[in-house]
Coordinates of N, CA and C in Angstrom, one line a residue:
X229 N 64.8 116.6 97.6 CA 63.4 117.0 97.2 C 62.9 118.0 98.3
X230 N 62.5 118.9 97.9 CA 61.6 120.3 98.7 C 60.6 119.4 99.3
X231 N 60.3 119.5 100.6 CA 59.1 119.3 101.2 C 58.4 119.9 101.1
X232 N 57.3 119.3 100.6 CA 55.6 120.9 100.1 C 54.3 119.2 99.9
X233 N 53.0 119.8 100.6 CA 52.4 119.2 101.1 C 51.5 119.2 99.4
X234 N 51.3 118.5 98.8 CA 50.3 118.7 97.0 C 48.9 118.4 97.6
X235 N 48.4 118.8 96.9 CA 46.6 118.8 96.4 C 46.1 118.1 95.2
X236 N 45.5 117.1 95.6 CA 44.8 116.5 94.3 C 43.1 116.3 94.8
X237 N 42.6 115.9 93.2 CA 40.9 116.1 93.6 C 40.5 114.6 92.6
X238 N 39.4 114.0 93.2 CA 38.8 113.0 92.9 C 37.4 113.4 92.5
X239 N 36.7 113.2 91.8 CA 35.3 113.7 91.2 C 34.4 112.5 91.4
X240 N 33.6 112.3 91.9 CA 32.7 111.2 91.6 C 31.2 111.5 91.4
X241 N 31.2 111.1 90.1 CA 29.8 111.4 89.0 C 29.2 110.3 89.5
X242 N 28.3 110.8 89.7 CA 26.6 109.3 90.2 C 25.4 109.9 88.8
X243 N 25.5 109.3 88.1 CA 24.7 109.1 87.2 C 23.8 107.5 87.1
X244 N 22.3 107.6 87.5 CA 21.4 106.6 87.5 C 22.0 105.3 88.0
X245 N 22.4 106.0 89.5 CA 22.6 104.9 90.8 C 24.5 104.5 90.3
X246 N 25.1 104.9 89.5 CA 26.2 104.5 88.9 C 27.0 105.4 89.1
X247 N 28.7 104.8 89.7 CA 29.6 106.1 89.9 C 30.6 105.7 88.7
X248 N 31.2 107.1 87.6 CA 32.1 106.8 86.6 C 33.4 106.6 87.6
X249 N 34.1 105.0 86.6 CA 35.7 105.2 87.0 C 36.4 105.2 85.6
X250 N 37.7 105.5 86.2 CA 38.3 105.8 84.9 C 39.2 104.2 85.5
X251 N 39.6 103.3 84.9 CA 41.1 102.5 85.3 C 42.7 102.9 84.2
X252 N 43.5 103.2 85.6 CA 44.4 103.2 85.5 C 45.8 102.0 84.7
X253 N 46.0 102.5 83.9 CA 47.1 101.3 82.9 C 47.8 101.3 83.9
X254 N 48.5 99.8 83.7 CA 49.0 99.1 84.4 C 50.8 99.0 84.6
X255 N 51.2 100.1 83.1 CA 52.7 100.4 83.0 C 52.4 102.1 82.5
X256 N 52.8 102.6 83.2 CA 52.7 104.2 83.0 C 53.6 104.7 83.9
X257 N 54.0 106.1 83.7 CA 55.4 106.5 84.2 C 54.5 107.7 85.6
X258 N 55.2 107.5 86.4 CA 54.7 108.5 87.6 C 55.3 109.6 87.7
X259 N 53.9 110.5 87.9 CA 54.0 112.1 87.7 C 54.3 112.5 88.8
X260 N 54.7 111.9 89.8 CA 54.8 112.5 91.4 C 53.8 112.5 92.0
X261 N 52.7 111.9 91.5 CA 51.4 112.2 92.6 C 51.1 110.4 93.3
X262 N 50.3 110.6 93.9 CA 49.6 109.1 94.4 C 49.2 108.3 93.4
X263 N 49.6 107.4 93.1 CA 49.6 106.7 91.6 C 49.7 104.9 92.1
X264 N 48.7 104.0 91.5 CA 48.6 103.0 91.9 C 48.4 102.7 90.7
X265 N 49.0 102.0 90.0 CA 48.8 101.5 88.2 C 47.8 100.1 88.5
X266 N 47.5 100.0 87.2 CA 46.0 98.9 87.1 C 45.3 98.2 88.4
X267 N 44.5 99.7 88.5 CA 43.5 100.1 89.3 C 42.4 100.6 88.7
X268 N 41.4 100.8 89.5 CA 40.1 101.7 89.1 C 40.5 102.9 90.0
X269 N 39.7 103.9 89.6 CA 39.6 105.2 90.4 C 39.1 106.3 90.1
X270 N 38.3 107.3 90.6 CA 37.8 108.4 90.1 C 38.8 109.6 89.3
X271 N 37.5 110.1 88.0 CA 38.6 111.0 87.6 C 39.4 112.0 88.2
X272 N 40.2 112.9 88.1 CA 40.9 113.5 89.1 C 42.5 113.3 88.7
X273 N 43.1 114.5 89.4 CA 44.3 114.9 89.7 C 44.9 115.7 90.2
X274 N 46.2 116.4 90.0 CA 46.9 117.5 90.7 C 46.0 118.7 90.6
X275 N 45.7 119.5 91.7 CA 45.5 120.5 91.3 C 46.7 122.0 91.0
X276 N 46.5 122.7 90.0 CA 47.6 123.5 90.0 C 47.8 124.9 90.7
X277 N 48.8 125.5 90.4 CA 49.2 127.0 91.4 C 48.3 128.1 90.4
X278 N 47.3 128.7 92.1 CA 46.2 129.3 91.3 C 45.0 129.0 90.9
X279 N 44.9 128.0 91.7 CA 43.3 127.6 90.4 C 42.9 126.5 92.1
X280 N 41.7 127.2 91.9 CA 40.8 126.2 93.2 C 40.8 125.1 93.6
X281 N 40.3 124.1 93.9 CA 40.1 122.9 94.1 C 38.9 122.9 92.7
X282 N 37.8 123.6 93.4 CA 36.7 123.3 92.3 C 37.3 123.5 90.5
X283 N 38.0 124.7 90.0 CA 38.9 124.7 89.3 C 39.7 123.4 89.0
X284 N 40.2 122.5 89.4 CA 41.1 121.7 89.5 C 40.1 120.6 89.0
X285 N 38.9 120.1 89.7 CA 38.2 119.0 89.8 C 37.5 119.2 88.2
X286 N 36.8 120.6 87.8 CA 36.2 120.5 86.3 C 37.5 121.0 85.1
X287 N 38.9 120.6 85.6 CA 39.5 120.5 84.8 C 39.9 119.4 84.5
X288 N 40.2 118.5 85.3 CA 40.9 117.0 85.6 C 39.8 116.7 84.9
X289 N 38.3 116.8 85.3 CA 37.1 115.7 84.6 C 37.0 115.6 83.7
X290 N 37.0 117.2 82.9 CA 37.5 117.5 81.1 C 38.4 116.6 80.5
X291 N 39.6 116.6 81.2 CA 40.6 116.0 80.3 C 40.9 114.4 80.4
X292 N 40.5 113.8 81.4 CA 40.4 112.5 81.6 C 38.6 112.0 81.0
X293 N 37.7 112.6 81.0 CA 36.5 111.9 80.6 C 35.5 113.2 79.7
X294 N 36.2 114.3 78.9 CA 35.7 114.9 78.1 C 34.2 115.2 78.3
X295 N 33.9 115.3 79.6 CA 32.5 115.2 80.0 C 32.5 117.1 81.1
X296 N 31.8 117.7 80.5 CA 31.8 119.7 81.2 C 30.6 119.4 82.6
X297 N 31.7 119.5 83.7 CA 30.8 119.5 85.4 C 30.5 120.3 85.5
X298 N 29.6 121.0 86.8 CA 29.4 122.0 87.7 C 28.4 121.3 89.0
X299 N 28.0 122.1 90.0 CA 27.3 122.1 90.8 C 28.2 121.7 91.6
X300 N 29.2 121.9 92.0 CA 30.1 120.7 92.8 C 30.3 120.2 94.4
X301 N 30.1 119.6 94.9 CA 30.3 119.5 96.4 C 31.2 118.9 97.4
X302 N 32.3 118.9 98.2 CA 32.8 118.5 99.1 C 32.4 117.5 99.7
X303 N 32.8 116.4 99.0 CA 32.7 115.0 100.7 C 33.2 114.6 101.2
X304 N 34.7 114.8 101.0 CA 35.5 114.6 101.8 C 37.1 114.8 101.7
X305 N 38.0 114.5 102.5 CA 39.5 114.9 102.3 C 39.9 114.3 103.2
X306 N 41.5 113.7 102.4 CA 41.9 112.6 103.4 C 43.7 112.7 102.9
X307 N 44.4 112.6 103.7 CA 45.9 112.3 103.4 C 46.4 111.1 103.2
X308 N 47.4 111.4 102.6 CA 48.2 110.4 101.9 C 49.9 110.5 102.4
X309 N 50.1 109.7 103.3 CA 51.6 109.9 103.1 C 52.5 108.7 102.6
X310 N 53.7 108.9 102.2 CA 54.2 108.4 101.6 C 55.8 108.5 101.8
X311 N 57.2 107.6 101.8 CA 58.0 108.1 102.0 C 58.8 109.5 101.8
X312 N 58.4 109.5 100.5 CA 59.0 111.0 99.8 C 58.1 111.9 99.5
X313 N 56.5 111.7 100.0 CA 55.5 112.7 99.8 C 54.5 113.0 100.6
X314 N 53.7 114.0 100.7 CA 52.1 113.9 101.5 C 51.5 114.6 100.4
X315 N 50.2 113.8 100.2 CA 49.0 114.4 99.9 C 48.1 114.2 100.3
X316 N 46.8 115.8 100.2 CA 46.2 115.7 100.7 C 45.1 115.5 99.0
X317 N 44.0 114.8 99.4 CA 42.9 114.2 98.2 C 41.6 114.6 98.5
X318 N 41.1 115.5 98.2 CA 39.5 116.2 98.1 C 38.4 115.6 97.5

């Protein structure tokens, strides 16, 4: 496996004191990212080649919770390593 360091993004919507999670199924096949099956967790994923972080975040939101973001802001980023991976999560 090529060593290369990936990017993924977490979104967390606060709507009337409430943050959306999406939970994760409990048998699902892994895409190579940070993946912890029957879990809760923000929506979010890979970001791809070419396309921002912010890009990345009002895509992933789209397609996991059909709900159109903006205004977006940074709170934080944190790594992830793993035997056969690093990521970093925005």
């Amino acid at each position: 496996m090529t060593q290369a360091i990936r990017v993924g993004v977490g979104v967390m919507i606060i709507d009337n004191n409430k943050i959306l999670l999406g939970h994760r199924v409990e048998k699902s096949v892994d895409t190579g990212g940070i993946y912890e099956p029957d879990c809760w967790t923000l929506p979010g994923g890979k970001q791809e080649y070419e396309e921002t972080i912010y890009e990345a975040a009002i895509r992933e939101c789209k397609e996991e919770t059909n709900l159109d973001i903006s205004e977006l802001k940074v709170f934080t980023a944190s790594d992830s390593f793993q035997p056969d991976r690093h990521y970093v999560t925005i």
